[in-house]
Coordinates of C-alpha atoms and ligand atoms in Angstrom, one line a residue:
Chain A
M1 CA 121.3 73.2 5.3
I2 CA 122.8 72.3 8.6
V3 CA 120.5 70.7 11.2
A4 CA 120.6 71.1 15.0
D5 CA 118.8 69.5 17.7
K6 CA 117.8 70.9 21.0
K7 CA 120.0 70.3 24.1
P8 CA 118.1 69.3 27.3
I9 CA 117.4 72.3 29.3
E10 CA 119.0 70.7 32.4
E11 CA 122.4 70.5 30.6
I12 CA 122.1 74.2 29.6
I13 CA 121.2 75.3 33.1
D14 CA 124.1 73.2 34.5
E15 CA 126.5 75.2 32.5
I16 CA 125.2 78.6 33.2
K17 CA 123.8 78.5 36.6
E18 CA 126.6 80.6 38.2
H19 CA 126.1 83.6 35.8
E20 CA 123.8 86.5 36.5
R21 CA 123.5 88.3 33.1
I22 CA 122.8 86.1 30.3
L23 CA 122.2 86.6 26.5
I24 CA 120.5 84.1 24.6
L25 CA 121.8 84.5 21.1
G26 CA 119.8 83.0 18.1
C27 CA 120.5 82.8 14.4
N28 CA 118.2 83.4 11.5
E29 CA 119.6 80.7 9.2
C30 CA 119.6 77.0 9.3
V31 CA 118.7 76.7 12.9
T32 CA 115.7 78.9 12.3
V33 CA 114.5 76.5 9.4
C34 CA 115.0 73.5 11.6
E35 CA 113.3 75.2 14.6
A36 CA 116.1 74.7 17.0
G37 CA 117.6 78.1 17.4
G38 CA 115.7 81.0 15.6
K39 CA 113.8 83.9 17.4
K40 CA 111.0 81.5 18.4
E41 CA 113.3 79.0 20.2
V42 CA 115.4 81.9 21.8
G43 CA 112.1 83.1 23.3
V44 CA 111.0 79.7 24.6
L45 CA 114.5 79.0 26.1
A46 CA 114.8 82.5 27.7
S47 CA 111.2 82.1 29.3
A48 CA 112.2 78.7 30.7
L49 CA 115.5 79.9 32.2
R50 CA 113.7 83.0 33.7
M51 CA 111.2 80.6 35.4
Y52 CA 114.0 78.3 36.5
F53 CA 115.8 81.3 38.3
L54 CA 112.6 82.6 39.7
N55 CA 111.9 79.3 41.3
E56 CA 115.5 79.2 42.7
G57 CA 115.2 82.7 44.1
K58 CA 117.9 83.9 42.1
E59 CA 118.0 87.4 40.3
V60 CA 119.3 86.7 36.9
K61 CA 118.8 88.7 34.0
V62 CA 118.1 86.8 30.9
D63 CA 118.0 88.6 27.3
E64 CA 117.0 87.5 23.8
K65 CA 118.7 88.7 20.6
T66 CA 118.6 86.8 17.1
L67 CA 121.3 87.8 14.5
E68 CA 120.9 87.3 10.8
R69 CA 123.8 84.9 10.9
Q70 CA 126.5 83.9 13.5
C71 CA 129.1 82.9 10.8
D72 CA 129.8 86.3 9.5
H73 CA 131.7 89.2 11.0
E74 CA 129.2 91.6 9.8
Y75 CA 126.3 90.5 11.8
L76 CA 128.2 89.4 14.9
E77 CA 129.4 93.0 15.1
E78 CA 125.9 94.0 15.8
I79 CA 126.3 92.8 19.4
R80 CA 129.6 94.5 20.1
S81 CA 127.9 97.7 21.8
M82 CA 125.8 95.7 24.1
I83 CA 127.9 92.6 24.9
D84 CA 129.5 94.2 28.1
Q85 CA 126.2 94.0 29.9
Y86 CA 126.3 90.3 30.1
D87 CA 128.6 87.8 31.9
A88 CA 127.7 84.8 29.4
V89 CA 126.2 84.0 26.1
V90 CA 124.1 80.9 25.1
S91 CA 124.4 80.6 21.3
L92 CA 121.6 78.7 19.7
A93 CA 123.5 78.7 16.4
C94 CA 125.3 75.7 15.1
G95 CA 128.8 74.9 16.4
V96 CA 130.2 77.3 13.9
G97 CA 128.3 80.1 15.3
V98 CA 129.1 79.3 18.8
Q99 CA 132.8 79.2 18.0
F100 CA 132.8 82.4 15.9
T101 CA 131.0 84.4 18.7
A102 CA 133.6 83.1 21.2
E103 CA 136.5 84.0 18.8
K104 CA 135.2 87.4 18.5
Y105 CA 134.4 88.0 22.0
H106 CA 137.4 86.6 23.5
S107 CA 136.7 87.0 27.2
M108 CA 133.1 86.1 27.0
P109 CA 132.1 82.6 28.1
V110 CA 129.9 81.3 25.2
Y111 CA 127.9 78.1 25.6
P112 CA 126.1 75.9 22.9
G113 CA 122.4 75.7 23.3
V114 CA 122.0 73.1 20.6
N115 CA 123.8 70.0 19.5
T116 CA 124.8 70.5 15.8
C117 CA 124.1 67.6 13.7
F118 CA 124.7 67.2 10.0
M119 CA 123.9 68.4 6.3
V120 CA 120.3 67.7 5.6
V121 CA 117.1 68.1 3.4
T122 CA 113.7 68.7 5.2
E123 CA 111.9 65.7 4.2
E124 CA 108.8 67.0 5.9
R125 CA 108.2 69.3 8.8
G126 CA 110.0 67.9 11.9
L127 CA 112.1 65.4 9.8
W128 CA 115.5 66.1 8.5
T129 CA 117.6 63.4 6.7
E130 CA 121.5 63.5 6.1
R131 CA 122.5 63.9 2.5
C132 CA 126.2 65.3 2.7
Q133 CA 129.3 64.9 5.0
G134 CA 131.4 67.3 3.1
C135 CA 134.1 65.0 2.3
G136 CA 135.7 67.5 -0.2
E137 CA 135.9 65.6 -3.2
C138 CA 132.4 64.9 -4.6
I139 CA 131.7 61.6 -6.3
L140 CA 128.1 62.0 -6.9
A141 CA 128.6 62.0 -10.7
R142 CA 129.6 58.2 -10.3
T143 CA 126.6 57.0 -8.1
G144 CA 123.7 58.4 -9.8
A145 CA 123.8 61.2 -7.5
I146 CA 123.0 59.5 -4.3
C147 CA 126.1 59.7 -1.8
P148 CA 127.4 56.6 -0.3
V149 CA 129.7 58.5 1.9
S150 CA 126.9 60.3 3.9
R151 CA 124.0 57.6 3.4
C152 CA 125.8 54.2 3.8
A153 CA 126.4 53.3 7.3
K154 CA 129.9 51.9 6.1
R155 CA 130.8 54.4 3.5
V156 CA 130.9 51.6 1.0
L157 CA 132.1 52.8 -2.1
N158 CA 131.6 49.7 -4.1
G159 CA 128.5 48.5 -2.4
P160 CA 126.2 47.1 -1.2
C161 CA 127.5 45.3 1.6
G162 CA 126.1 41.8 2.4
G163 CA 123.6 43.2 4.9
S164 CA 121.2 45.2 2.6
T165 CA 117.8 43.7 2.8
D166 CA 114.6 44.5 0.9
G167 CA 116.0 47.9 0.2
K168 CA 117.0 48.7 3.9
C169 CA 120.2 48.9 5.7
E170 CA 121.4 46.2 7.9
I171 CA 121.7 48.5 11.0
N172 CA 118.0 49.7 10.9
K173 CA 114.8 48.7 8.8
E174 CA 113.8 52.4 8.9
I175 CA 116.9 53.5 6.9
D176 CA 117.2 53.1 3.2
C177 CA 120.1 51.0 1.8
A178 CA 122.2 53.9 0.0
W179 CA 123.3 51.1 -2.5
Q180 CA 119.7 50.0 -3.1
L181 CA 119.0 53.6 -4.1
I182 CA 122.1 53.8 -6.3
V183 CA 121.2 50.8 -8.1
D184 CA 117.5 52.0 -8.7
R185 CA 118.7 55.3 -9.7
L186 CA 121.3 53.8 -12.2
K187 CA 118.5 51.8 -13.6
A188 CA 116.3 54.7 -13.9
L189 CA 119.0 56.4 -15.8
D190 CA 119.5 53.3 -18.0
R191 CA 123.1 53.2 -16.9
L192 CA 123.2 50.0 -14.8
D193 CA 126.3 48.8 -16.7
D194 CA 128.2 51.6 -14.9
Y195 CA 127.5 49.5 -11.6
E196 CA 130.5 47.3 -12.6
K197 CA 133.0 50.1 -12.6
I198 CA 135.3 49.8 -9.6
S199 CA 135.4 52.9 -7.4
P200 CA 139.1 53.6 -6.6
L201 CA 140.5 54.2 -3.2
K202 CA 139.2 57.5 -2.0
D203 CA 141.6 60.5 -1.1
W204 CA 140.3 61.1 2.3
S205 CA 142.7 63.9 2.8
T206 CA 140.0 66.4 1.7
D207 CA 137.9 64.9 4.4
R208 CA 138.1 65.1 8.2
A209 CA 141.3 62.9 8.0
G210 CA 143.2 65.9 6.5
G211 CA 142.8 68.0 9.6
P212 CA 141.1 71.3 9.7
R213 CA 140.0 72.5 6.1
K214 CA 140.2 75.6 4.4
V215 CA 138.8 76.9 1.1
I216 CA 140.9 79.7 -0.4
R217 CA 139.5 81.4 -3.5
E218 CA 142.0 84.2 -4.6
D219 CA 139.5 84.9 -7.6
V220 CA 137.0 86.0 -4.9
Q221 CA 139.6 87.8 -2.6
Q222 CA 140.7 90.1 -5.2
Chain B
M1 CA 145.4 26.3 -13.4
K2 CA 148.8 26.6 -11.8
P3 CA 148.9 28.1 -8.3
K4 CA 150.3 31.3 -7.9
T5 CA 151.0 31.1 -4.1
P6 CA 151.9 28.4 -1.5
S7 CA 148.4 28.2 -0.4
K8 CA 147.1 24.7 0.1
L9 CA 143.6 25.8 -0.7
E10 CA 144.8 27.2 -4.0
K11 CA 146.7 24.0 -4.6
V12 CA 143.7 21.6 -3.9
L13 CA 141.6 23.7 -6.2
A14 CA 144.3 24.0 -9.0
A15 CA 144.5 20.1 -8.9
G16 CA 140.9 20.0 -9.8
H17 CA 139.6 18.7 -6.4
L18 CA 136.5 19.8 -4.5
A19 CA 137.9 21.9 -1.7
V20 CA 136.6 22.0 1.8
T21 CA 137.0 24.8 4.3
S22 CA 135.7 25.3 7.6
E23 CA 135.8 28.4 10.1
C24 CA 136.5 28.9 13.8
G25 CA 135.7 32.0 15.9
P26 CA 138.6 33.0 18.1
P27 CA 137.5 33.0 21.9
R28 CA 136.7 36.1 24.0
G29 CA 139.8 35.9 26.1
S30 CA 143.4 35.2 25.5
D31 CA 143.5 31.4 26.1
P32 CA 145.1 30.0 22.9
E33 CA 144.0 26.4 23.8
V34 CA 140.3 27.4 22.6
I35 CA 141.4 27.8 19.1
V36 CA 143.9 24.9 19.1
K37 CA 141.0 22.6 20.3
K38 CA 138.5 23.6 17.9
A39 CA 141.3 23.3 15.1
E40 CA 142.2 19.8 16.4
L41 CA 138.5 18.8 15.9
I42 CA 138.4 19.5 12.2
K43 CA 142.0 19.7 10.9
D44 CA 142.0 16.3 9.1
H45 CA 138.8 16.8 7.4
V46 CA 139.4 20.3 5.9
D47 CA 141.9 21.9 3.6
S48 CA 141.8 25.4 5.2
V49 CA 140.4 27.0 8.1
N50 CA 139.1 30.5 8.1
I51 CA 139.4 32.7 11.4
T52 CA 136.7 35.3 11.9
D53 CA 137.6 38.8 12.4
N54 CA 135.5 40.0 15.3
Q55 CA 132.5 38.7 14.0
T56 CA 129.2 40.5 14.5
S57 CA 131.4 43.2 15.9
V58 CA 131.8 41.4 19.3
T59 CA 135.4 42.1 20.3
R60 CA 137.5 38.7 20.5
M61 CA 141.0 37.7 20.0
C62 CA 142.4 38.9 16.8
S63 CA 142.1 36.9 13.8
L64 CA 145.8 37.3 12.9
A65 CA 147.0 35.9 16.3
A66 CA 144.5 32.9 16.1
C67 CA 145.7 32.2 12.4
I68 CA 149.4 32.1 13.7
R69 CA 148.3 29.5 16.3
L70 CA 146.9 27.2 13.3
K71 CA 149.9 27.8 11.3
L72 CA 152.1 26.8 14.0
L73 CA 150.1 23.6 14.1
G74 CA 150.6 22.9 10.4
L75 CA 147.3 24.1 9.2
D76 CA 146.4 26.3 6.4
P77 CA 144.6 29.3 7.8
V78 CA 142.5 31.8 6.0
L79 CA 142.7 35.2 7.6
Q80 CA 139.5 37.0 7.6
M81 CA 140.1 40.7 7.5
V82 CA 137.3 43.5 7.8
T83 CA 137.6 47.0 6.8
R84 CA 135.6 48.3 9.6
D85 CA 138.3 48.4 12.3
R86 CA 141.7 49.3 10.3
N87 CA 142.8 52.1 7.9
R88 CA 145.1 51.5 5.0
I89 CA 148.1 51.6 7.1
A90 CA 147.0 49.0 9.5
L91 CA 145.5 46.8 6.8
Q92 CA 148.8 46.7 4.9
S93 CA 150.8 46.2 8.1
D94 CA 148.6 43.3 9.4
I95 CA 148.8 41.7 5.8
L96 CA 152.8 41.8 6.1
G97 CA 152.4 40.5 9.6
A98 CA 150.4 37.5 8.5
A99 CA 152.7 37.0 5.5
S100 CA 155.7 37.0 7.8
F101 CA 154.2 33.7 9.2
D102 CA 153.5 32.5 5.7
I103 CA 149.8 32.9 6.1
N104 CA 148.7 32.4 2.5
N105 CA 145.1 33.0 2.4
I106 CA 143.1 36.0 3.2
L107 CA 139.2 36.8 2.9
C108 CA 138.1 40.4 2.5
L109 CA 135.0 41.6 4.1
S110 CA 133.5 44.9 5.3
G111 CA 132.5 43.4 8.4
D112 CA 129.0 43.8 10.3
H113 CA 128.1 47.4 11.5
Q114 CA 129.6 48.1 15.1
S115 CA 126.1 48.8 16.4
F116 CA 125.6 45.0 16.4
G117 CA 128.4 44.4 18.8
D118 CA 129.7 45.2 22.3
C119 CA 131.2 48.6 21.3
A120 CA 128.1 50.1 19.8
T121 CA 129.3 53.6 20.6
G122 CA 132.6 53.3 18.7
Q123 CA 133.9 54.6 15.5
N124 CA 134.2 52.7 12.3
V125 CA 137.0 53.1 9.8
H126 CA 136.0 52.1 6.3
D127 CA 138.9 53.8 4.7
L128 CA 138.7 51.0 2.1
D129 CA 135.9 48.8 1.2
S130 CA 136.2 45.1 0.8
M131 CA 136.6 45.5 -3.0
Q132 CA 139.3 48.0 -2.5
L133 CA 140.9 45.5 0.0
I134 CA 141.0 43.0 -2.6
Q135 CA 142.6 45.3 -5.1
T136 CA 145.2 46.3 -2.3
I137 CA 146.3 42.7 -1.5
R138 CA 146.5 41.9 -5.4
H139 CA 148.7 45.1 -5.7
M140 CA 151.0 44.1 -2.8
R141 CA 151.4 40.5 -4.2
D142 CA 151.5 41.0 -7.9
E143 CA 153.3 44.4 -8.1
G144 CA 155.3 43.9 -5.0
K145 CA 154.4 47.6 -3.8
F146 CA 152.7 49.3 -1.0
L147 CA 149.7 51.3 -1.9
G148 CA 152.1 54.4 -1.6
G149 CA 154.3 53.1 -4.4
D150 CA 157.4 51.9 -2.5
D151 CA 158.7 48.3 -3.1
I152 CA 157.8 45.8 -0.4
K153 CA 160.7 43.5 0.5
R154 CA 159.5 39.9 0.5
P155 CA 156.0 40.8 -0.8
P156 CA 153.0 38.7 0.7
E157 CA 152.0 35.4 -1.0
M158 CA 148.3 35.3 -0.6
F159 CA 145.2 33.6 -2.3
V160 CA 142.7 36.3 -2.2
G161 CA 139.1 35.7 -1.5
A162 CA 135.9 37.3 -1.0
A163 CA 132.5 36.6 0.1
A164 CA 129.4 36.5 -2.0
N165 CA 125.8 36.3 -1.3
P166 CA 123.6 34.7 -3.9
F167 CA 120.5 35.8 -2.3
A168 CA 121.2 39.5 -1.6
D169 CA 119.4 42.5 -2.5
P170 CA 119.2 44.4 -4.9
F171 CA 118.7 41.2 -6.9
E172 CA 119.7 42.8 -10.2
I173 CA 123.3 43.0 -9.3
R174 CA 123.8 39.7 -7.6
V175 CA 125.8 38.4 -10.4
P176 CA 127.4 41.7 -11.5
R177 CA 128.5 42.3 -8.0
L178 CA 130.5 38.9 -8.1
A179 CA 131.9 40.0 -11.6
K180 CA 133.0 43.3 -10.0
K181 CA 134.8 41.2 -7.1
I182 CA 136.6 39.0 -9.7
A183 CA 137.5 42.2 -11.7
A184 CA 139.0 43.6 -8.3
G185 CA 141.2 40.6 -8.1
A186 CA 139.2 37.9 -6.1
E187 CA 140.4 34.4 -6.7
F188 CA 138.0 32.3 -4.4
I189 CA 134.7 33.0 -3.2
Q190 CA 132.9 31.7 -0.1
T191 CA 129.2 32.0 -0.2
Q192 CA 126.7 33.0 2.5
C193 CA 124.9 29.8 3.9
I194 CA 122.9 28.2 1.2
Y195 CA 119.5 26.6 2.2
N196 CA 117.4 27.6 -0.9
L197 CA 119.2 25.3 -3.2
D198 CA 116.9 26.2 -6.2
K199 CA 117.8 29.8 -5.8
F200 CA 121.5 29.1 -5.5
E201 CA 121.4 26.9 -8.6
E202 CA 119.6 29.8 -10.7
W203 CA 122.4 32.2 -9.5
M204 CA 125.2 29.7 -10.3
K205 CA 123.7 29.3 -13.9
Q206 CA 123.9 33.0 -14.4
V207 CA 127.5 32.8 -13.0
V208 CA 128.3 30.1 -15.5
D209 CA 126.5 31.9 -18.5
R210 CA 128.7 34.7 -17.8
G211 CA 131.8 32.5 -17.7
L212 CA 132.6 33.9 -14.3
H213 CA 133.1 30.3 -12.7
E214 CA 136.4 30.1 -14.8
K215 CA 137.8 32.9 -13.3
V216 CA 137.1 32.3 -9.7
S217 CA 136.8 29.3 -7.4
I218 CA 133.4 29.2 -5.7
L219 CA 132.9 27.5 -2.5
A220 CA 129.4 26.8 -1.5
G221 CA 128.6 28.0 2.0
M222 CA 127.0 25.2 4.4
T223 CA 125.8 25.9 8.0
P224 CA 123.9 22.7 9.6
M225 CA 120.9 23.9 11.6
K226 CA 120.8 22.7 15.2
S227 CA 117.1 23.1 15.7
A228 CA 113.9 24.2 14.3
G229 CA 114.5 27.3 16.5
M230 CA 117.8 28.2 14.9
A231 CA 116.1 27.9 11.5
R232 CA 113.4 30.3 12.3
Y233 CA 115.9 32.6 13.8
M234 CA 118.0 32.5 10.6
K235 CA 114.9 33.0 8.5
N236 CA 113.5 35.8 10.3
R237 CA 116.4 37.5 11.9
V238 CA 119.8 37.3 10.1
P239 CA 120.0 39.9 7.2
G240 CA 120.5 38.4 3.9
M241 CA 119.7 35.0 4.6
D242 CA 117.2 32.8 2.6
V243 CA 115.7 30.0 4.6
P244 CA 112.8 28.4 2.7
D245 CA 109.7 27.5 4.7
E246 CA 110.2 23.6 3.9
V247 CA 113.4 23.6 5.7
V248 CA 111.9 25.2 8.8
K249 CA 108.9 22.7 8.3
R250 CA 111.2 19.8 8.0
L251 CA 112.9 20.6 11.3
S252 CA 109.8 21.3 13.2
D253 CA 108.2 18.2 12.2
T254 CA 111.0 16.3 13.6
P255 CA 111.1 15.5 17.5
K256 CA 113.1 17.8 19.5
E257 CA 115.9 15.5 20.4
K258 CA 116.2 14.4 16.6
Q259 CA 116.4 17.9 15.2
A260 CA 120.2 18.1 15.4
E261 CA 120.6 15.0 13.5
E262 CA 118.0 16.0 10.9
G263 CA 120.0 19.5 10.4
I264 CA 123.1 17.4 9.7
N265 CA 121.0 15.3 7.2
I266 CA 119.8 18.4 5.4
C267 CA 123.3 19.8 5.1
V268 CA 124.7 16.6 3.8
E269 CA 121.9 16.4 1.2
A270 CA 122.5 19.7 0.1
I271 CA 126.3 19.3 -0.3
Q272 CA 125.5 16.1 -2.4
R273 CA 123.3 17.9 -4.6
L274 CA 125.4 21.0 -4.9
K275 CA 128.6 18.9 -5.8
E276 CA 127.0 18.1 -9.1
V277 CA 126.3 21.9 -10.0
E278 CA 128.6 23.3 -12.6
G279 CA 130.9 26.0 -11.3
V280 CA 130.8 24.7 -7.8
R281 CA 134.4 24.1 -6.8
G282 CA 134.0 23.2 -3.0
F283 CA 132.3 23.9 0.2
H284 CA 132.8 26.2 3.1
V285 CA 131.3 24.2 6.0
M286 CA 130.4 26.8 8.9
A287 CA 129.3 24.7 11.9
I288 CA 128.8 27.5 14.3
E289 CA 130.1 26.5 17.9
W290 CA 129.5 23.1 16.6
E291 CA 132.8 22.4 15.1
E292 CA 132.9 18.6 16.2
K293 CA 130.0 17.9 13.6
V294 CA 132.3 18.9 10.7
P295 CA 134.1 15.5 10.4
E296 CA 130.7 13.7 10.2
I297 CA 129.3 16.2 7.5
V298 CA 132.5 16.0 5.4
E299 CA 132.6 12.1 5.7
R300 CA 129.0 11.5 5.0
S301 CA 129.2 13.9 1.9
G302 CA 131.8 11.9 0.4
L303 CA 134.5 14.5 0.6
Y304 CA 136.7 12.4 2.8
P305 CA 139.7 11.6 2.9
R306 CA 141.1 15.0 1.8
P307 CA 143.6 15.1 -1.0
K308 CA 147.3 15.4 -0.5
V309 CA 148.9 18.2 -2.5
D310 CA 152.3 19.7 -2.3
Ligands
SF4_401 S1 123.1 47.9 4.0 FE1 123.6 49.2 2.4 S2 123.6 51.2 3.4 FE2 123.7 49.6 5.1 S3 126.0 49.5 5.3 FE3 125.3 48.0 3.7 S4 125.6 48.9 1.8 FE4 125.7 50.6 3.4

């Protein structure tokens, strides 16, 4: 899933302080799981904002709503009938949801309420770690299903670099060296000989480098 | 072995001599005299001189410009090139730029992570890794072609090198990793600084057992310690460095004012021992900000005068 992290409340206040009718819009998917933008966090942020405006002596309406998803037309349509009551939306969805809401309600200011991070697993409650950067050309078959693109600080495809020490990455003793993990895994699979196969230059055009990406599936469209 | 390029380093090795290289770090400014002065100190005692490429990710004068300075002085520079800061367009372009000044050696590295340096909030590139950079240069040189397939007019003539760390983790792949670099096209290797001679000799034995020493010229990396403090720092702080306790002890048992001299003694003894190790084809003497000591080390190790080759 995608993990997001809370934005400092001061930053949100700074964006919205001139508005008077604000909708805090949550999302029931990833941001709910990572406890940054679900129904509960919408409630917490709305209360904090109400408190702030009260202290400032300003009369500001702050409402709450959480959609099933903000990345689908279907669910975003649910607020069409009520959107005119507001002069701003703070979306607690990932950056995808913020943008899709803004695209749909073209004259409505929409502000991000979280910092969208990356694609993760939940290692334990409150700890999410990166596993994928969506490079568009999966090489996990070659690397024992450990991804050097997302998990190596230098995206080294023929690693490790010289900095790998005691299984940890040179940038931080708390971070596993992806290539130590790959070697351990190849060993467990009895495939250590595969280590000596050289990974060719990667086609990064399917990654960020290629510009905004699209997946078109005609079989699904029909 | 017949040399494939005009590189002096390659010629020295091909003639069967033990090679000696050293390295200079470019200045944090644009004064060319800094690099010229460092080069003057060592030029008669080494075959070739590496110029580091923004080492430890601290921004400095570019390696290419500093290499050109050395070339103009008549030295044989080794252009260090990291994959951290350049994509495949810039890498190929800089290689051609270097070749236009007849810089005939290149050392391919991934480079320290930018978080260690003065631009910790910057992007890194890593379009290629060091292994793929080796392949790229060999492709440009041997096929005379760009990565994109077009012909190169006057292809680069470069002797291609890589780094190796005989002490690196994970230990299972220390030798396979070298084999992989050789398969990618590395022709010479400069190793990480060696203090643990037993462990290095063990690694070399495995290298020789696989016959890798016949496919690549291994230059053993040597860095003299200036003090017991430096030894402790290298032991505890520098990733991938193996400094045995007895080295630290030998320095700390020496009075402070004699520690630098003792550091040189340790270095010279190490070179003398490793000269006899099968597969060691030379030494890469990295006297960090202590270039003036290189001549003494080379002379006392019995590696002076340097051979004349043409
Ligand atoms: S130490 Fe490992 S994870 Fe870190 S940059 Fe080097 S190869 Fe990648």
